Coordinates of C-alpha atoms and ligand atoms in Angstrom, one line a residue:
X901 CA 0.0 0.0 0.0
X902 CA 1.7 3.3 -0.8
X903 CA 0.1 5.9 1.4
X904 CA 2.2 3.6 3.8
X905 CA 5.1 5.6 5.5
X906 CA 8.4 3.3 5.9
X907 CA 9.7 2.7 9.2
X908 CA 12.2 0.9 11.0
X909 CA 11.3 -1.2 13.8
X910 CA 13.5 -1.5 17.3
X911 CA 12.1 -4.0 19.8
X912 CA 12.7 -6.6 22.1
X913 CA 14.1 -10.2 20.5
X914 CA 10.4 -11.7 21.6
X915 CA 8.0 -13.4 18.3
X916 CA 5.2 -12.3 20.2
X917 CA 6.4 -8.9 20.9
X918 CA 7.7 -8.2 17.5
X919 CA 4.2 -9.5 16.1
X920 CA 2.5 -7.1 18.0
X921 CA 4.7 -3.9 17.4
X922 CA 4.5 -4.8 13.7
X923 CA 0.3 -5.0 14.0
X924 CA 0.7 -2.0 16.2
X925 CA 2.7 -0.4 13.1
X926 CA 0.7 -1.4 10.6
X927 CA -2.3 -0.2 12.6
X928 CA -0.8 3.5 12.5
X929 CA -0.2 3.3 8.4
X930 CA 3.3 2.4 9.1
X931 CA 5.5 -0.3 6.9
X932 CA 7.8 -1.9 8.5
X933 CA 11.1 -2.7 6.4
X934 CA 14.1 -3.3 9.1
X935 CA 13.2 -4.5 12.6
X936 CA 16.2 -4.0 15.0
X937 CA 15.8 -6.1 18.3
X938 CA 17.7 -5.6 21.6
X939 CA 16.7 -7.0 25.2
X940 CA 17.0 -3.8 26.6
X941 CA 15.5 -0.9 25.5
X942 CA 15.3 1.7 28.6
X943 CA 18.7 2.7 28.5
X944 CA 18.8 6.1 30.1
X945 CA 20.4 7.7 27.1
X946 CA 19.0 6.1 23.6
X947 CA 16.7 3.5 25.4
X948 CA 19.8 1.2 23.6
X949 CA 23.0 1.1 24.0
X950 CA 25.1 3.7 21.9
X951 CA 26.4 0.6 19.6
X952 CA 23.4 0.2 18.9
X953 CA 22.2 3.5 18.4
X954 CA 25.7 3.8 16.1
X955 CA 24.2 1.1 14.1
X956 CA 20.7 2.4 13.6
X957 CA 22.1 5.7 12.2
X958 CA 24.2 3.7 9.4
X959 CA 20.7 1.8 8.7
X960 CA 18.9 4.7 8.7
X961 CA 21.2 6.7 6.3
X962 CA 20.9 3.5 4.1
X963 CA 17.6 2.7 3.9
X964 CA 16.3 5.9 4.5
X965 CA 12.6 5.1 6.4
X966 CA 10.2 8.3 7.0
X967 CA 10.6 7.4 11.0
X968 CA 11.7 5.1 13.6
X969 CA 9.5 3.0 15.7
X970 CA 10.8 2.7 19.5
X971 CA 8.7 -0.3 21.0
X972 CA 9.0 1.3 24.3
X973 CA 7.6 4.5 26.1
X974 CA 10.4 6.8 25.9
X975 CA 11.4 9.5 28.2
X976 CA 11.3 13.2 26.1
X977 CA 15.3 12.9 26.3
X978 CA 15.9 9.9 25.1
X979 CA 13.6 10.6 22.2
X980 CA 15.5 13.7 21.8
X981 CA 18.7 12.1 22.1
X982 CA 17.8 9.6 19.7
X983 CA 16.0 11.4 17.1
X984 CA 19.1 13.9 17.0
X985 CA 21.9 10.7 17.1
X986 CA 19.9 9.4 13.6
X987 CA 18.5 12.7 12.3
X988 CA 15.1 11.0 12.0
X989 CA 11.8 11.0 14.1
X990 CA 11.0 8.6 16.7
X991 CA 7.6 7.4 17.0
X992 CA 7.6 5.8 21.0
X993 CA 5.0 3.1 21.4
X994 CA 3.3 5.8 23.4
X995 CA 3.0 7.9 20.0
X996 CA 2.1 5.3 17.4
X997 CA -1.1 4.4 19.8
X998 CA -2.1 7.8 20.1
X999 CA -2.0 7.6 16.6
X1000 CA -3.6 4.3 16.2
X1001 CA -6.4 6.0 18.4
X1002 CA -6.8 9.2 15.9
X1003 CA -7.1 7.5 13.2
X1004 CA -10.0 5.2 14.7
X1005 CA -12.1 7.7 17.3
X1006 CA -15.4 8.3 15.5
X1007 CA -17.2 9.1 18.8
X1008 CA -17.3 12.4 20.4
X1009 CA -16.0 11.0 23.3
X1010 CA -13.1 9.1 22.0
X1011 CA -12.3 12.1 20.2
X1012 CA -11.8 14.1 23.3
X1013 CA -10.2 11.3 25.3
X1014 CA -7.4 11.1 22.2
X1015 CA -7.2 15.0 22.2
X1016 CA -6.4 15.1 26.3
X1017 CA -4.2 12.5 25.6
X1018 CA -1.9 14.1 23.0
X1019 CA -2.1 17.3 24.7
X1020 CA -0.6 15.7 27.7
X1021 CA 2.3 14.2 25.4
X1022 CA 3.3 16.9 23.9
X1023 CA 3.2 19.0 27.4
X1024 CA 5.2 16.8 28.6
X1025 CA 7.6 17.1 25.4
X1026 CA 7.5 20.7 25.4
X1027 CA 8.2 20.8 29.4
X1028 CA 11.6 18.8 28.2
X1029 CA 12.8 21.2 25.7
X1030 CA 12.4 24.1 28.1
X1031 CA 14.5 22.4 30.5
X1032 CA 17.1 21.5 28.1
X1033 CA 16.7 25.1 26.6
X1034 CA 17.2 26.2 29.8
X1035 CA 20.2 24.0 30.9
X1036 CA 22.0 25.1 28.0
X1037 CA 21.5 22.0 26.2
X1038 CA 19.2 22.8 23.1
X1039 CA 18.8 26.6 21.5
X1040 CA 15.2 28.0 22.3
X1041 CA 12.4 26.4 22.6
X1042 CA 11.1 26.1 19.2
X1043 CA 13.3 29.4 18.4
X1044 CA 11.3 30.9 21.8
X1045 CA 12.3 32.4 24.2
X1046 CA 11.0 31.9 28.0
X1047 CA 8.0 34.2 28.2
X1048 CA 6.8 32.5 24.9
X1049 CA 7.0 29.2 26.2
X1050 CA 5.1 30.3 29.4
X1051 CA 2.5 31.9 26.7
X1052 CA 2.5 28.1 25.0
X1053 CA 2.1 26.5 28.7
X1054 CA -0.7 28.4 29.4
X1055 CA -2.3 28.0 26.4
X1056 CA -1.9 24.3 26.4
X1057 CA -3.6 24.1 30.1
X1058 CA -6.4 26.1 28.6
X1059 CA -6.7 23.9 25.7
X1060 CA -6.8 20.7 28.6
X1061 CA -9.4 22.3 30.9
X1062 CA -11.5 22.6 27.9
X1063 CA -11.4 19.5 27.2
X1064 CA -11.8 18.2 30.3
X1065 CA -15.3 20.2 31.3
X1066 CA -16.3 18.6 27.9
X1067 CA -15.6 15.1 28.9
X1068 CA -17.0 15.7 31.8
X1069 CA -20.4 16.3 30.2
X1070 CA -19.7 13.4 28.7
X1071 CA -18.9 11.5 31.7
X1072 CA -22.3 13.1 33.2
X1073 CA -24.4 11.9 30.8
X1074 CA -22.9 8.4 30.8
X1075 CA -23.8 8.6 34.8
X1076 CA -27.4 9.6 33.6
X1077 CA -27.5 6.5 31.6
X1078 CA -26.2 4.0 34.2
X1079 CA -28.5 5.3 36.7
X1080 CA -31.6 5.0 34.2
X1081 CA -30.2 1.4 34.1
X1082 CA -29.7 1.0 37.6
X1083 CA -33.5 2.3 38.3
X1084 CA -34.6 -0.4 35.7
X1085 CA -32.8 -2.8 38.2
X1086 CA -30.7 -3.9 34.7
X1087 CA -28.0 -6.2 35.6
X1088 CA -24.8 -4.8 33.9
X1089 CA -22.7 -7.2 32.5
X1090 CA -19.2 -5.6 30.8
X1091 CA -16.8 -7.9 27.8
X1092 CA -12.8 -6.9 29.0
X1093 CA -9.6 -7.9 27.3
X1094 CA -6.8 -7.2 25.3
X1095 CA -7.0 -5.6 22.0
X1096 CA -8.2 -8.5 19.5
X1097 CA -9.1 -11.0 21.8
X1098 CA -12.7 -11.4 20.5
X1099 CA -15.0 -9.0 22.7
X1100 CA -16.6 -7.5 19.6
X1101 CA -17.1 -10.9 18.1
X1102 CA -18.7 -12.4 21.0
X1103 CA -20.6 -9.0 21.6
X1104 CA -22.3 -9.7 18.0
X1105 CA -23.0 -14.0 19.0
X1106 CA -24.4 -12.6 21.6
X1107 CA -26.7 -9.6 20.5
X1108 CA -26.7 -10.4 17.3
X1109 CA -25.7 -7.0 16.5
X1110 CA -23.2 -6.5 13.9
X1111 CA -20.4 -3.9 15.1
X1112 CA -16.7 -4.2 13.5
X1113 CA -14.4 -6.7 14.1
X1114 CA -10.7 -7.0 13.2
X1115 CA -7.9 -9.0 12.7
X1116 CA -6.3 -5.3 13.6
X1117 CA -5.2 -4.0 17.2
X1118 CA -7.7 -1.3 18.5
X1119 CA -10.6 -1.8 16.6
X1120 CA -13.5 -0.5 19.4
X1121 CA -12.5 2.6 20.8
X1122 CA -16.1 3.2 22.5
X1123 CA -18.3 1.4 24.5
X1124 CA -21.3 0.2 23.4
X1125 CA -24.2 -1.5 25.0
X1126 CA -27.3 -3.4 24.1
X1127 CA -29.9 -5.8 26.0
X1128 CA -29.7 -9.4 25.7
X1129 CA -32.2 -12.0 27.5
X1130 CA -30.0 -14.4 30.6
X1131 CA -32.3 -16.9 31.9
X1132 CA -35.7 -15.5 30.8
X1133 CA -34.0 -12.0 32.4
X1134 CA -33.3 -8.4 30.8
X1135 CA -29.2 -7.9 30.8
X1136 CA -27.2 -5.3 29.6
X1137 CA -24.1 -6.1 27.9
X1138 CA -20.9 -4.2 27.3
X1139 CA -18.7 -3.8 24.7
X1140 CA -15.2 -2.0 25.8
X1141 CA -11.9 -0.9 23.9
X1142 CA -9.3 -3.5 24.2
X1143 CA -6.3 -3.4 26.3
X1144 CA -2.5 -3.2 25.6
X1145 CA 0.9 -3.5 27.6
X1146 CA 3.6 -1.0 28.3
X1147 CA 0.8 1.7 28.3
X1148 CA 1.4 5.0 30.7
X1149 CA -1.0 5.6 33.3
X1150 CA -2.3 8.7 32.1
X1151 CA -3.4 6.6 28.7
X1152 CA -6.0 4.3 31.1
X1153 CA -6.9 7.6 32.4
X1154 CA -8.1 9.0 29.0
X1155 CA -10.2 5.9 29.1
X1156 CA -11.1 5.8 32.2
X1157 CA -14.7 7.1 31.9
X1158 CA -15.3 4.6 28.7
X1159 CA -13.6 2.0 30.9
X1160 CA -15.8 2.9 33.9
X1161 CA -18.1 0.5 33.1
X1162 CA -16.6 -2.0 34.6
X1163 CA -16.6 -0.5 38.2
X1164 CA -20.6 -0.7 37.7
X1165 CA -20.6 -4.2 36.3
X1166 CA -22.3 -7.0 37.8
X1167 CA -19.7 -9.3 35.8
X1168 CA -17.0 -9.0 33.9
X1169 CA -16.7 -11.4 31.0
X1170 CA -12.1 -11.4 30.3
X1171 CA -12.1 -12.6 27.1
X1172 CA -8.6 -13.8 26.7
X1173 CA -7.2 -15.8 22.9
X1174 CA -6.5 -18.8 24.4
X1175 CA -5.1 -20.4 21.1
X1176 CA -2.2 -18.3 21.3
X1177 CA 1.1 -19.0 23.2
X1178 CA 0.9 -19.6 27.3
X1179 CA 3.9 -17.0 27.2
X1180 CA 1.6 -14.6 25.2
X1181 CA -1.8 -15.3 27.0
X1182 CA 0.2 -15.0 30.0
X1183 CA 1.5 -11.4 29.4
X1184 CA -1.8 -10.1 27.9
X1185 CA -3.3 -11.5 31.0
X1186 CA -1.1 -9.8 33.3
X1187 CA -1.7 -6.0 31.3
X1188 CA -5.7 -7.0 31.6
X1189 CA -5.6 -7.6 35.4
X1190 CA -3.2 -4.4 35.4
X1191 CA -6.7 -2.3 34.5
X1192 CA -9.2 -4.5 35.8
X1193 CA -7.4 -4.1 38.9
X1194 CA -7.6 0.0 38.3
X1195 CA -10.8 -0.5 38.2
X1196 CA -11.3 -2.5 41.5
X1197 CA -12.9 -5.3 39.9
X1198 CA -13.1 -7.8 42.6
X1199 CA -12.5 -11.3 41.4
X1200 CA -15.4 -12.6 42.3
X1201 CA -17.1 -10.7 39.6
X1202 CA -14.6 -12.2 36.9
X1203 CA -15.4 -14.6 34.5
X1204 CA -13.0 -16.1 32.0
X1205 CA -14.0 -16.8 29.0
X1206 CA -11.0 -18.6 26.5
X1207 CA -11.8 -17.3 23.3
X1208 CA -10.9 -19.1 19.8
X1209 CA -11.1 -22.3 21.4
X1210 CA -11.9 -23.3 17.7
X1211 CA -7.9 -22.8 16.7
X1212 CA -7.3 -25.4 19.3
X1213 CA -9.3 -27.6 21.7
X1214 CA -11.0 -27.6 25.0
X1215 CA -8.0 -29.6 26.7
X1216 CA -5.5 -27.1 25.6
X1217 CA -7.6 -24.7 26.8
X1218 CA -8.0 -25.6 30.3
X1219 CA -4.5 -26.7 30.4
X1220 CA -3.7 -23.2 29.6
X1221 CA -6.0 -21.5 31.9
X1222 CA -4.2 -24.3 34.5
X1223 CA -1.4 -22.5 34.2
X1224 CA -2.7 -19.2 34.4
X1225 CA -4.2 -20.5 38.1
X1226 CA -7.5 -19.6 37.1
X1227 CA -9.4 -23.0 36.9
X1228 CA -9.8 -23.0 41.1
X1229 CA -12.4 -20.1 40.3
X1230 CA -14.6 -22.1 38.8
X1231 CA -16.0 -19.3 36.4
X1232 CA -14.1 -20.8 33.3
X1233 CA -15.0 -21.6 29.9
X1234 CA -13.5 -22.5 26.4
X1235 CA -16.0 -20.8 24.0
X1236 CA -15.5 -19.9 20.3
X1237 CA -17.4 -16.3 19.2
X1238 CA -16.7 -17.3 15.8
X1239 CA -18.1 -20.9 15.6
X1240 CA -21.0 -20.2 18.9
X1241 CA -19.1 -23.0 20.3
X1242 CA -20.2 -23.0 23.8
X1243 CA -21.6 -19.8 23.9
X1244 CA -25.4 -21.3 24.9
X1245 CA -23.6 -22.5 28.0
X1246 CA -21.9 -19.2 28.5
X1247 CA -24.7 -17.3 28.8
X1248 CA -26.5 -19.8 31.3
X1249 CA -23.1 -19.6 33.4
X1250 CA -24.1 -15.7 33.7
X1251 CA -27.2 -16.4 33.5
X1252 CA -27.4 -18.3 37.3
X1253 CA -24.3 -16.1 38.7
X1254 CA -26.1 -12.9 38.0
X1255 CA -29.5 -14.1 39.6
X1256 CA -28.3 -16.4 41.7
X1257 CA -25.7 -13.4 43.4
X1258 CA -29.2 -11.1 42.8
X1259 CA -31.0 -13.7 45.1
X1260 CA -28.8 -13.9 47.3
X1261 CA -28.3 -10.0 47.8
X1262 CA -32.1 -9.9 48.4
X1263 CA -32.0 -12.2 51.0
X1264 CA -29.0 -10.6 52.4
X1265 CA -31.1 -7.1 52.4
X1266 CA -34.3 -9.3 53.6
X1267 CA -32.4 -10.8 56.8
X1268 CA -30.7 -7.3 57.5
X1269 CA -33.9 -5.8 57.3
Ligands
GTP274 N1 -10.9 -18.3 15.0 C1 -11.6 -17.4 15.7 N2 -11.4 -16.1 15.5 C2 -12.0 -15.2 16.3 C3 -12.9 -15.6 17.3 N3 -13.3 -14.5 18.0 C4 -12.8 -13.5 17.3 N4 -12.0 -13.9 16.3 C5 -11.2 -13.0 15.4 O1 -10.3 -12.3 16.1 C6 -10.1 -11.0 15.6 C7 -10.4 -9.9 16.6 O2 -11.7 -9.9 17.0 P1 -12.5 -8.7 17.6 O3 -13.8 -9.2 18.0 O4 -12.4 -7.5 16.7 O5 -11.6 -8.5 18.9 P2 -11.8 -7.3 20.0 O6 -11.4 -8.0 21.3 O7 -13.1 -6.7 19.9 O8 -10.6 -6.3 19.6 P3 -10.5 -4.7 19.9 O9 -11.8 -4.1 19.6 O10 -9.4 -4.3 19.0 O11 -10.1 -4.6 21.4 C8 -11.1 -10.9 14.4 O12 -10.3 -11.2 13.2 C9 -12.1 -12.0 14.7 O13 -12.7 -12.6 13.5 C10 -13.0 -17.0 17.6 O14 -13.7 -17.5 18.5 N5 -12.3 -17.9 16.7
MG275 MG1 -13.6 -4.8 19.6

């Protein structure tokens, strides 16, 4: 594809890693054509080592990409340092999803969530330069001198508070919403995973609605919801953008009011791709429990459902989840969105946990009463 911008790739000497910057890549409109691994890549000067860093600059005069892909979140100066060893721009992990994310936000909300987001990046860029500028280190900031840069602070915090009051209307009608639910006495019941682990594919089984669904990292970026019948019973059900490691804290916090949903869940359904590599499941496990556990999600309110069960079997499955310690919890099963595998017994599983815990709320209320 031509519109494609050439890159090179650095990142760790991991398949699974590797596969997922280069999805992440392509994701963003970039080509890959040179990946360069290392096993550490948060050096404090380069993020690698200066051999390295030697070496990329000979590739890049050679091969000439239109950036360089840094599979890591990078601090401002070792972008700096970086970008000014090989003349070229760096695009940090942090970067390329920010623009994974503003190429896919269609919904107001995303759209301000991605805006916040970038405006904290480049504050925090920005803030960089003027110390460097300041220490002697770079000319100016952007040519600037200090009273601009206080004039492109302020201006900047503006922009943010904006933005904020608007996602906080946002936020406030979302609230509206969830209490109209709540008042309906609507059991809430949220899909959680990693990016591509099926949520949007077991979201349609399920609803039989028909929202996109990618082979691609990040395709839901909003949360949508629609009511199903459980056991004779109204539910609503969640749809929710997908996780991904090595994100900064301030990146779940852009989501945090689409990701609220799961605080007012009854259940979370973790969709994990259990066909893929124990090592790989295990990681994307870990990141998922990362924000579920932002989220206070008590475990009691997981249930774990291993997706794609039709690239494998059920065995493999369970042995995998095994592994992962998760088979004690009872709330386990091998389903396939794609096939319906298992999904009848999926929803009776929620089904009996979300009356069964209703019931026994009631008479919890009842006896304290
Ligand atoms: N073989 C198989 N493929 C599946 C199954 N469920 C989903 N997929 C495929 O996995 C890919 C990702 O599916 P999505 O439903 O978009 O994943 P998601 O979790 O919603 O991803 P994000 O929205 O990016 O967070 C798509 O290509 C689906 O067709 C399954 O049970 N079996
Ligand atoms: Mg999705």
């Amino acid at each position: 594809m031509s519109d494609y911008r050439k890159a090179i790739l650095i990142t760790y000497p991991v398949d699974q890693v590797i596969k997922e910057a280069i999805s992440l890549a392509d994701a963003a409109g970039y080509s890959i054509i040179k990946t360069v691994t290392q096993r550490q890549l948060i050096r404090s000067r380069f993020g690698i080592g200066l051999g390295k860093a030697e070496e990329v600059k000979e590739m890049v005069q050679e091969i000439r990409p239109d950036v360089i892909i840094f599979d890591e979140v990078l601090k401002p100066t070792q972008m700096y340092n970086l970008a000014s060893l090989c003349k070229i721009e760096i695009v940090d992990r942090e970067r390329l999803i920010l623009e994974i994310f503003e190429r896919r936000a269609s919904t107001t909300e995303s759209q301000i969530q991605i805006k916040l987001a970038q405006l904290r990046y480049d504050m925090a860029r920005a803030r960089e330069k003027v110390r460097l500028a300041r220490a002697g280190e770079q000319p100016g900031f952007y040519g600037l001198g200090k009273y601009e840069a206080d004039v492109y602070f302020l201006d900047i915090r503006k922009r943010v508070a904006v933005l904020k009051k608007k996602l906080g209307k946002e936020e406030t009608r979302r609230q509206l919403h969830r209490d109209q639910r709540a008042r309906a006495g609507l059991p809430t019941v949220s899909l959680a995973g990693y990016t591509s682990a099926g949520k949007t594919t077991l979201f349609n089984t399920l609803t039989g609605e028909n929202k996109a669904t990618h082979k691609s990292v990040f395709t839901t970026l909003s949360t949508f919801t629609r009511a199903i019948n459980l056991a004779g019973e109204k539910v609503l059900l969640n749809d929710t953008v997908g996780f991904i490691s090595k994100l900064p804290a301030y990146m779940i916090d852009a989501f945090k009011s689409t990701l609220d949903e799961l605080t007012y869940a009854s259940l979370v359904l973790l969709v994990l791709d259990i066909s893929e590599s124990i090592e790989e499941i295990a990681s994307k496990y870990d990141s998922s429990l990362d924000v579920i556990n932002e989220f206070e999600v008590p475990g009691t309110r997981l249930v774990y459902v291993l997706n794609k069960v039709d690239l494998t079997t059920p065995e493999d499955a369970f042995d995998k989840a095994g592994q992962l310690g998760l088979l004690e919890s009872k709330r386990v099963l091998p389903v396939s969105a794609k096939t319906n595998y298992n999904v009848e017994l999926l929803k009776d599983l929620v089904g009996t946990m979300l009356f069964e815990t209703e019931k026994v709320k009631e008479e919890r209320m009842e006896e304290e009463a």
